[in-house]
């Protein structure tokens, strides 16, 4: 297809397909967050009926999710987003149904593991598809929209889920989730294509060249051996490791609070008349606001340095953690903690720029691997954070135990600020890291995306 043949009809078809693909997987990402946060709301109901502990339910989810991150990126780069999303969402659907019918704690654990394994294979393929189907300039704002929708899922899994579970029961909630996830798996197979050429459409870089005179730095259909891609990403030095480790610390603290203990903490330490689940709702609203605003400002060039923006946001996030730690048990005001929860989410959302900063260093051919390599540190942090906090807090839910965990999280967040300071952001004149090797490897293995 030549540049001159890009008619309005062709461009319209490209537009329709790219947004349909984005919509399907963004809806899927809504349920990724819904499942991630649900334990903090219905976990006590589950363990009161079948035994076990909330800490184990939460940590097993994150350990499984973590274990899937590198395989997820490798599978996405090897088989394509369409195949892996369809298959793994079916696995998540089965896990939801097992959780619905299970009557022993080991079945809850198995269900959570299957849900985590399936839901782990949504974000990386989605970001890979954004890299292929959309212009590069749209990545930051689309990433922000994805995270915002995910946080809507987190909101739905807080106060609204509490109301729904009270009305129909937690088992029926997982039955509904299983059916919805199965429908999403079918939609992935029907709608998603890994490259515009599979719909007989021009590539994004060809359209950009024709319409804007922009020459692409790389081809969106290049493929290389997946282990080589992982090696290139890991050799990025300050381009990769400080950001990955900073998000390891920050996200671990976020999921320890938001995803596991916040509701239990406020219910047991304070016993407010209003449901503590709405604290998690406020936190999710804060994250939505910051991710959308930051994405839009980055795309419009208002935010010129992602690194400096993340440093400022992480410093504020650390300050919020120290407020939670230092005032634990002392301020008996629901609305004070509601506001603190909102600020916790708002400043915690700044670290979503990590994905954009890291991805900008690497060619599209290893975009899935670059994102998943970063992602694994998020959920390794969540896994370790929820596991360690479970050991400390146990089942006594004492103020002293909660306070000890909050102190650890505050110090971890401070360390994240220092890591961001030494990270390296890509400038306009900086070449893509590993571009020559990616080009050589892709030429040696042939190109995908028929």
Short mmCIF file of C-alpha atoms in Angstrom, two decimals:
data_model
loop_
_atom_site.label_atom_id
_atom_site.label_comp_id
_atom_site.label_asym_id
_atom_site.label_seq_id
_atom_site.Cartn_x
_atom_site.Cartn_y
_atom_site.Cartn_z
CA UNK A 1 0.00 0.00 0.00
CA UNK A 2 1.53 3.30 -1.06
CA UNK A 3 1.35 6.56 0.81
CA UNK A 4 -0.94 8.07 -1.83
CA UNK A 5 -3.52 5.30 -1.30
CA UNK A 6 -4.31 6.28 2.29
CA UNK A 7 -7.86 7.41 1.60
CA UNK A 8 -10.22 8.81 4.20
CA UNK A 9 -11.95 5.42 4.31
CA UNK A 10 -8.68 3.63 5.11
CA UNK A 11 -7.77 6.11 7.83
CA UNK A 12 -11.28 5.81 9.27
CA UNK A 13 -10.98 2.01 9.38
CA UNK A 14 -7.63 2.31 11.11
CA UNK A 15 -9.15 4.72 13.65
CA UNK A 16 -12.13 2.44 14.34
CA UNK A 17 -10.00 -0.68 14.80
CA UNK A 18 -7.42 0.94 17.05
CA UNK A 19 -10.07 2.34 19.39
CA UNK A 20 -12.07 -0.91 19.44
CA UNK A 21 -8.93 -2.80 20.48
CA UNK A 22 -8.09 -0.18 23.08
CA UNK A 23 -11.63 -0.26 24.50
CA UNK A 24 -11.78 -4.05 24.90
CA UNK A 25 -8.52 -4.34 26.81
CA UNK A 26 -9.09 -1.18 28.82
CA UNK A 27 -12.36 -2.69 30.07
CA UNK A 28 -10.31 -5.78 30.91
CA UNK A 29 -7.93 -3.62 32.89
CA UNK A 30 -10.86 -2.29 34.90
CA UNK A 31 -11.34 -5.82 36.22
CA UNK A 32 -7.61 -6.27 36.82
CA UNK A 33 -7.83 -3.56 39.48
CA UNK A 34 -11.20 -4.77 40.70
CA UNK A 35 -9.75 -8.18 41.54
CA UNK A 36 -6.58 -6.63 42.94
CA UNK A 37 -8.42 -4.53 45.53
CA UNK A 38 -11.34 -6.88 46.26
CA UNK A 39 -9.51 -8.82 48.99
CA UNK A 40 -9.33 -5.75 51.20
CA UNK A 41 -13.14 -5.52 51.12
CA UNK A 42 -14.48 -9.10 50.99
CA UNK A 43 -11.42 -10.91 52.34
CA UNK A 44 -12.70 -10.98 55.92
CA UNK A 45 -16.04 -12.39 54.68
CA UNK A 46 -14.24 -15.14 52.79
CA UNK A 47 -11.97 -16.22 55.65
CA UNK A 48 -14.80 -16.07 58.17
CA UNK A 49 -16.64 -18.67 56.07
CA UNK A 50 -13.88 -20.97 54.83
CA UNK A 51 -10.96 -20.20 57.19
CA UNK A 52 -7.47 -18.96 56.39
CA UNK A 53 -6.17 -15.39 56.63
CA UNK A 54 -6.60 -12.18 54.66
CA UNK A 55 -2.83 -11.78 54.41
CA UNK A 56 -2.42 -15.12 52.64
CA UNK A 57 -5.26 -14.39 50.20
CA UNK A 58 -3.71 -11.07 49.27
CA UNK A 59 -0.09 -12.20 49.07
CA UNK A 60 -0.82 -15.31 46.97
CA UNK A 61 -2.51 -13.07 44.42
CA UNK A 62 0.50 -10.78 44.18
CA UNK A 63 3.08 -13.57 44.15
CA UNK A 64 1.28 -15.23 41.24
CA UNK A 65 0.85 -11.92 39.44
CA UNK A 66 4.57 -11.24 39.94
CA UNK A 67 5.59 -14.66 38.65
CA UNK A 68 3.60 -14.01 35.46
CA UNK A 69 5.22 -10.68 34.54
CA UNK A 70 8.28 -11.89 32.64
CA UNK A 71 6.43 -14.81 30.98
CA UNK A 72 3.70 -12.31 30.08
CA UNK A 73 6.09 -10.03 28.22
CA UNK A 74 7.86 -12.94 26.56
CA UNK A 75 4.59 -14.54 25.47
CA UNK A 76 3.29 -11.20 24.20
CA UNK A 77 6.37 -10.61 22.09
CA UNK A 78 6.42 -14.24 20.87
CA UNK A 79 2.75 -15.07 20.19
CA UNK A 80 1.15 -11.64 20.07
CA UNK A 81 -1.34 -9.86 22.35
CA UNK A 82 -4.44 -11.37 20.77
CA UNK A 83 -3.59 -14.98 21.57
CA UNK A 84 -2.25 -14.46 25.09
CA UNK A 85 -5.13 -12.21 26.18
CA UNK A 86 -7.78 -14.61 24.92
CA UNK A 87 -6.25 -17.67 26.59
CA UNK A 88 -5.37 -16.12 29.93
CA UNK A 89 -8.67 -14.32 30.40
CA UNK A 90 -10.33 -17.72 30.13
CA UNK A 91 -8.03 -18.91 32.92
CA UNK A 92 -9.07 -15.93 35.05
CA UNK A 93 -12.74 -16.72 34.37
CA UNK A 94 -12.29 -20.29 35.60
CA UNK A 95 -10.51 -18.96 38.70
CA UNK A 96 -13.46 -16.70 39.49
CA UNK A 97 -15.87 -19.62 39.19
CA UNK A 98 -13.71 -21.78 41.48
CA UNK A 99 -13.75 -18.96 44.04
CA UNK A 100 -17.53 -18.82 43.73
CA UNK A 101 -18.14 -22.51 44.46
CA UNK A 102 -15.18 -23.32 46.73
CA UNK A 103 -15.88 -24.39 50.30
CA UNK A 104 -12.31 -24.77 51.57
CA UNK A 105 -9.50 -22.25 51.89
CA UNK A 106 -7.20 -24.08 49.47
CA UNK A 107 -9.86 -23.62 46.78
CA UNK A 108 -9.91 -19.88 47.49
CA UNK A 109 -6.12 -19.85 47.11
CA UNK A 110 -6.30 -21.80 43.83
CA UNK A 111 -8.99 -19.48 42.53
CA UNK A 112 -6.94 -16.41 43.45
CA UNK A 113 -3.87 -17.88 41.73
CA UNK A 114 -5.79 -18.51 38.51
CA UNK A 115 -7.38 -15.05 38.61
CA UNK A 116 -3.97 -13.46 39.16
CA UNK A 117 -2.36 -15.49 36.36
CA UNK A 118 -5.09 -14.48 33.93
CA UNK A 119 -5.32 -10.84 34.90
CA UNK A 120 -1.52 -10.48 34.75
CA UNK A 121 -1.76 -10.86 30.97
CA UNK A 122 -3.72 -7.68 30.23
CA UNK A 123 -1.59 -4.58 30.81
CA UNK A 124 1.53 -5.59 28.90
CA UNK A 125 -0.34 -6.71 25.75
CA UNK A 126 -2.47 -3.57 25.96
CA UNK A 127 0.59 -1.31 26.06
CA UNK A 128 2.19 -3.31 23.27
CA UNK A 129 -0.91 -2.74 21.13
CA UNK A 130 -0.89 0.97 21.96
CA UNK A 131 2.73 1.09 20.76
CA UNK A 132 1.80 -0.59 17.48
CA UNK A 133 -1.64 0.88 16.68
CA UNK A 134 -1.27 4.47 17.93
CA UNK A 135 1.22 7.28 17.19
CA UNK A 136 4.08 7.46 19.65
CA UNK A 137 2.97 10.93 20.85
CA UNK A 138 -0.26 9.39 22.22
CA UNK A 139 1.42 6.84 24.48
CA UNK A 140 1.56 8.94 27.65
CA UNK A 141 -2.07 10.08 27.58
CA UNK A 142 -3.36 6.61 26.63
CA UNK A 143 -1.29 5.07 29.42
CA UNK A 144 -2.86 7.59 31.78
CA UNK A 145 -6.35 6.67 30.58
CA UNK A 146 -5.63 2.97 31.11
CA UNK A 147 -4.40 3.54 34.66
CA UNK A 148 -7.37 5.83 35.33
CA UNK A 149 -9.83 3.16 34.18
CA UNK A 150 -8.00 0.63 36.31
CA UNK A 151 -8.45 2.89 39.28
CA UNK A 152 -12.16 3.16 38.50
CA UNK A 153 -12.06 -0.61 38.96
CA UNK A 154 -10.31 -0.05 42.29
CA UNK A 155 -13.05 2.37 43.28
CA UNK A 156 -15.73 -0.13 42.28
CA UNK A 157 -13.94 -2.78 44.36
CA UNK A 158 -14.13 -0.58 47.45
CA UNK A 159 -17.35 1.09 48.62
CA UNK A 160 -19.55 -0.15 45.75
CA UNK A 161 -18.28 -3.74 46.11
CA UNK A 162 -19.02 -3.62 49.81
CA UNK A 163 -22.61 -2.64 49.05
CA UNK A 164 -22.94 -5.29 46.32
CA UNK A 165 -21.48 -8.06 48.49
CA UNK A 166 -23.88 -7.16 51.29
CA UNK A 167 -26.78 -7.32 48.83
CA UNK A 168 -26.05 -10.53 46.88
CA UNK A 169 -23.15 -12.23 48.72
CA UNK A 170 -19.47 -12.48 47.91
CA UNK A 171 -19.89 -15.80 46.05
CA UNK A 172 -22.37 -14.30 43.62
CA UNK A 173 -19.92 -11.44 43.02
CA UNK A 174 -17.31 -13.91 41.78
CA UNK A 175 -19.90 -15.71 39.64
CA UNK A 176 -20.67 -12.43 37.90
CA UNK A 177 -16.96 -11.71 37.48
CA UNK A 178 -16.38 -15.13 35.94
CA UNK A 179 -19.05 -14.61 33.30
CA UNK A 180 -17.86 -11.09 32.45
CA UNK A 181 -14.26 -12.25 32.12
CA UNK A 182 -15.29 -15.05 29.75
CA UNK A 183 -17.10 -12.54 27.55
CA UNK A 184 -13.98 -10.36 27.50
CA UNK A 185 -11.87 -13.33 26.43
CA UNK A 186 -14.19 -13.92 23.47
CA UNK A 187 -14.11 -10.23 22.57
CA UNK A 188 -10.30 -10.33 22.49
CA UNK A 189 -10.30 -13.15 19.97
CA UNK A 190 -12.87 -11.44 17.76
CA UNK A 191 -11.67 -7.81 17.84
CA UNK A 192 -7.93 -7.70 18.56
CA UNK A 193 -5.32 -7.90 15.83
CA UNK A 194 -1.62 -7.68 16.62
CA UNK A 195 -0.78 -5.30 13.77
CA UNK A 196 -2.81 -3.11 11.37
CA UNK A 197 -1.52 -5.18 8.44
CA UNK A 198 -3.62 -8.10 9.72
CA UNK A 199 -6.68 -6.01 8.84
CA UNK A 200 -5.21 -4.90 5.54
CA UNK A 201 -4.39 -1.48 6.99
CA UNK A 202 -1.22 0.64 6.83
CA UNK A 203 1.13 0.75 9.78
CA UNK A 204 1.04 3.72 12.11
CA UNK A 205 4.49 4.87 11.05
CA UNK A 206 3.44 4.85 7.36
CA UNK A 207 0.41 6.98 8.15
CA UNK A 208 2.51 9.38 10.21
CA UNK A 209 5.00 9.68 7.37
CA UNK A 210 2.24 10.37 4.85
CA UNK A 211 0.19 12.79 6.94
CA UNK A 212 2.83 14.59 9.02
CA UNK A 213 6.10 13.91 7.25
CA UNK A 214 7.39 12.18 10.37
CA UNK A 215 9.99 9.49 9.77
CA UNK A 216 9.75 6.59 12.21
CA UNK A 217 12.81 5.65 14.25
CA UNK A 218 11.82 1.99 13.99
CA UNK A 219 9.31 -0.43 12.52
CA UNK A 220 6.24 -1.43 14.53
CA UNK A 221 6.30 -4.97 13.11
CA UNK A 222 9.89 -5.83 14.04
CA UNK A 223 10.38 -8.96 16.15
CA UNK A 224 13.41 -10.36 17.94
CA UNK A 225 14.05 -13.41 20.14
CA UNK A 226 12.38 -12.74 23.47
CA UNK A 227 15.33 -13.60 25.71
CA UNK A 228 17.52 -11.24 23.74
CA UNK A 229 14.95 -8.52 24.33
CA UNK A 230 14.99 -9.18 28.07
CA UNK A 231 18.79 -9.06 28.10
CA UNK A 232 18.82 -5.70 26.31
CA UNK A 233 16.28 -4.22 28.74
CA UNK A 234 18.20 -5.47 31.79
CA UNK A 235 21.44 -3.96 30.50
CA UNK A 236 19.92 -0.47 30.48
CA UNK A 237 21.66 0.63 33.67
CA UNK A 238 20.30 3.95 34.99
CA UNK A 239 17.74 3.94 32.19
CA UNK A 240 15.94 0.99 33.79
CA UNK A 241 17.05 -0.07 37.28
CA UNK A 242 16.43 3.05 39.44
CA UNK A 243 12.88 3.47 38.11
CA UNK A 244 12.12 -0.24 38.48
CA UNK A 245 13.40 -0.34 42.06
CA UNK A 246 11.65 2.90 43.01
CA UNK A 247 8.31 1.58 41.81
CA UNK A 248 9.09 -1.70 43.60
CA UNK A 249 9.15 0.23 46.88
CA UNK A 250 6.26 2.59 46.18
CA UNK A 251 3.84 0.07 44.71
CA UNK A 252 4.64 -2.41 47.46
CA UNK A 253 3.58 0.20 49.99
CA UNK A 254 0.47 1.14 48.00
CA UNK A 255 -0.80 -2.42 47.77
CA UNK A 256 0.02 -3.11 51.41
CA UNK A 257 -2.27 -0.24 52.35
CA UNK A 258 -4.86 0.04 49.55
CA UNK A 259 -5.02 -3.58 48.43
CA UNK A 260 -4.79 -5.39 51.75
CA UNK A 261 -5.03 -3.61 55.10
CA UNK A 262 -6.68 -0.17 54.85
CA UNK A 263 -10.25 -1.33 55.52
CA UNK A 264 -9.18 -3.73 58.29
CA UNK A 265 -7.03 -1.00 59.87
CA UNK A 266 -9.70 1.69 59.98
CA UNK A 267 -12.43 -0.73 61.07
CA UNK A 268 -10.42 -2.22 63.93
CA UNK A 269 -8.39 0.75 65.16
CA UNK A 270 -11.04 3.45 64.80
CA UNK A 271 -14.41 1.77 64.27
CA UNK A 272 -15.89 4.70 62.35
CA UNK A 273 -19.66 4.71 61.80
CA UNK A 274 -19.16 5.19 58.06
CA UNK A 275 -17.70 2.27 56.11
CA UNK A 276 -13.91 2.27 55.86
CA UNK A 277 -14.26 0.90 52.33
CA UNK A 278 -14.98 4.46 51.21
CA UNK A 279 -11.46 5.41 52.30
CA UNK A 280 -10.21 3.11 49.53
CA UNK A 281 -12.69 4.77 47.18
CA UNK A 282 -11.17 8.17 47.98
CA UNK A 283 -7.70 6.75 47.34
CA UNK A 284 -8.79 5.46 43.93
CA UNK A 285 -10.31 8.82 43.01
CA UNK A 286 -7.00 10.49 43.85
CA UNK A 287 -5.09 8.11 41.57
CA UNK A 288 -7.54 8.69 38.72
CA UNK A 289 -7.14 12.44 38.95
CA UNK A 290 -3.36 12.38 38.93
CA UNK A 291 -2.90 9.81 36.13
CA UNK A 292 -5.26 11.58 33.73
CA UNK A 293 -3.89 15.04 34.50
CA UNK A 294 -0.26 13.94 34.25
CA UNK A 295 -0.88 12.05 31.02
CA UNK A 296 -2.57 15.04 29.41
CA UNK A 297 0.05 17.53 30.61
CA UNK A 298 2.87 15.28 29.41
CA UNK A 299 1.33 14.89 25.97
CA UNK A 300 0.85 18.67 25.66
CA UNK A 301 4.43 19.34 26.70
CA UNK A 302 3.54 21.13 29.95
CA UNK A 303 5.47 18.51 31.88
CA UNK A 304 8.88 18.50 30.23
CA UNK A 305 10.68 16.19 32.63
CA UNK A 306 9.06 12.97 33.76
CA UNK A 307 11.94 12.34 36.12
CA UNK A 308 11.56 15.64 38.01
CA UNK A 309 7.78 15.23 38.11
CA UNK A 310 8.11 11.75 39.64
CA UNK A 311 10.65 12.98 42.20
CA UNK A 312 8.26 15.72 43.36
CA UNK A 313 5.25 13.38 43.47
CA UNK A 314 7.14 10.64 45.29
CA UNK A 315 8.43 13.13 47.86
CA UNK A 316 4.85 14.23 48.57
CA UNK A 317 3.74 10.58 48.71
CA UNK A 318 6.47 9.92 51.28
CA UNK A 319 5.22 12.83 53.37
CA UNK A 320 1.71 11.33 53.35
CA UNK A 321 3.12 8.01 54.55
CA UNK A 322 4.83 9.74 57.47
CA UNK A 323 1.51 11.38 58.38
CA UNK A 324 -0.15 7.95 58.42
CA UNK A 325 2.68 6.56 60.56
CA UNK A 326 3.12 9.43 63.01
CA UNK A 327 -0.59 10.07 63.59
CA UNK A 328 -1.72 6.43 63.69
CA UNK A 329 -4.39 6.05 66.36
CA UNK A 330 -4.21 9.72 67.39
CA UNK A 331 -6.61 11.53 65.04
CA UNK A 332 -10.14 10.21 65.49
CA UNK A 333 -11.66 11.96 62.48
CA UNK A 334 -13.17 10.04 59.56
CA UNK A 335 -12.90 12.99 57.18
CA UNK A 336 -9.28 13.67 58.08
CA UNK A 337 -8.33 10.14 57.09
CA UNK A 338 -10.60 10.33 54.07
CA UNK A 339 -8.57 13.36 52.88
CA UNK A 340 -5.28 11.59 53.70
CA UNK A 341 -6.43 8.59 51.66
CA UNK A 342 -7.21 10.85 48.71
CA UNK A 343 -3.74 12.46 48.88
CA UNK A 344 -2.18 9.00 49.22
CA UNK A 345 -3.74 7.99 45.91
CA UNK A 346 -3.08 11.30 44.20
CA UNK A 347 0.65 11.41 44.89
CA UNK A 348 1.07 7.66 44.51
CA UNK A 349 -0.19 8.04 40.94
CA UNK A 350 2.86 10.08 39.93
CA UNK A 351 4.92 6.92 39.62
CA UNK A 352 2.86 5.75 36.63
CA UNK A 353 5.24 7.92 34.59
CA UNK A 354 7.84 5.23 35.24
CA UNK A 355 6.45 3.13 32.41
CA UNK A 356 6.68 6.00 29.94
CA UNK A 357 10.19 6.99 31.01
CA UNK A 358 11.48 3.42 30.75
CA UNK A 359 9.64 2.60 27.51
CA UNK A 360 10.99 5.67 25.74
CA UNK A 361 14.50 4.23 25.92
CA UNK A 362 13.69 1.00 24.04
CA UNK A 363 12.59 0.03 20.50
CA UNK A 364 8.99 -1.06 19.86
CA UNK A 365 10.18 -4.60 19.15
CA UNK A 366 10.94 -5.07 22.86
CA UNK A 367 8.25 -2.74 24.22
CA UNK A 368 6.34 -5.65 25.75
CA UNK A 369 9.46 -6.97 27.43
CA UNK A 370 10.49 -3.50 28.68
CA UNK A 371 7.09 -2.86 30.25
CA UNK A 372 6.82 -6.34 31.76
CA UNK A 373 10.35 -6.12 33.16
CA UNK A 374 9.30 -2.93 34.94
CA UNK A 375 5.97 -4.42 35.93
CA UNK A 376 7.55 -7.37 37.67
CA UNK A 377 9.19 -5.05 40.18
CA UNK A 378 5.82 -3.45 41.02
CA UNK A 379 4.26 -6.74 41.90
CA UNK A 380 7.35 -8.18 43.53
CA UNK A 381 7.11 -5.17 45.82
CA UNK A 382 3.42 -5.85 46.41
CA UNK A 383 4.14 -9.54 47.05
CA UNK A 384 6.87 -8.85 49.58
CA UNK A 385 4.95 -5.97 51.16
CA UNK A 386 1.76 -7.94 51.69
CA UNK A 387 3.64 -11.02 52.90
CA UNK A 388 5.80 -9.16 55.43
CA UNK A 389 2.87 -7.05 56.62
CA UNK A 390 0.85 -10.24 57.07
CA UNK A 391 3.56 -11.67 59.30
CA UNK A 392 3.68 -8.49 61.39
CA UNK A 393 -0.05 -7.76 61.64
CA UNK A 394 -1.26 -11.36 61.83
CA UNK A 395 -4.84 -11.71 63.05
CA UNK A 396 -4.64 -9.48 66.13
CA UNK A 397 -5.04 -6.19 64.18
CA UNK A 398 -3.37 -4.17 66.95
CA UNK A 399 -2.42 -0.51 66.55
CA UNK A 400 1.20 -1.30 67.41
CA UNK A 401 1.49 -3.86 64.61
CA UNK A 402 -0.16 -1.59 62.06
CA UNK A 403 2.06 1.31 63.12
CA UNK A 404 5.19 -0.82 62.64
CA UNK A 405 4.14 -1.64 59.08
CA UNK A 406 3.33 1.99 58.29
CA UNK A 407 6.79 3.04 59.48
CA UNK A 408 8.47 0.51 57.20
CA UNK A 409 6.42 1.75 54.25
CA UNK A 410 7.31 5.39 54.94
CA UNK A 411 11.04 4.61 54.95
CA UNK A 412 10.70 2.55 51.76
CA UNK A 413 9.00 5.49 50.02
CA UNK A 414 11.82 7.80 51.06
CA UNK A 415 14.33 5.38 49.53
CA UNK A 416 12.30 5.49 46.30
CA UNK A 417 12.81 9.26 46.08
CA UNK A 418 16.58 8.75 46.20
CA UNK A 419 16.42 6.14 43.45
CA UNK A 420 14.43 8.44 41.18
CA UNK A 421 17.05 11.15 41.65
CA UNK A 422 19.72 8.90 40.11
CA UNK A 423 17.51 7.63 37.27
CA UNK A 424 18.22 8.75 33.71
CA UNK A 425 15.56 10.28 31.45
CA UNK A 426 15.85 10.11 27.66
CA UNK A 427 16.54 13.45 25.97
CA UNK A 428 15.57 14.44 22.44
CA UNK A 429 19.07 13.78 21.13
CA UNK A 430 19.53 10.43 22.89
CA UNK A 431 19.30 7.36 20.62
CA UNK A 432 17.09 4.41 21.49
CA UNK A 433 18.97 2.01 23.73
CA UNK A 434 19.89 -1.21 21.94
CA UNK A 435 18.37 -0.06 18.62
CA UNK A 436 21.25 -1.38 16.50
CA UNK A 437 21.17 -4.76 18.18
CA UNK A 438 17.38 -4.96 17.88
CA UNK A 439 17.65 -4.16 14.17
CA UNK A 440 20.30 -6.80 13.68
CA UNK A 441 18.37 -9.45 15.60
CA UNK A 442 15.06 -8.67 13.87
CA UNK A 443 16.69 -8.96 10.46
CA UNK A 444 18.15 -12.29 11.49
CA UNK A 445 14.86 -13.74 12.77
CA UNK A 446 12.52 -12.22 10.20
CA UNK A 447 9.61 -9.83 10.72
CA UNK A 448 6.24 -10.66 12.16
CA UNK A 449 2.87 -8.93 11.85
CA UNK A 450 1.73 -10.31 8.51
#
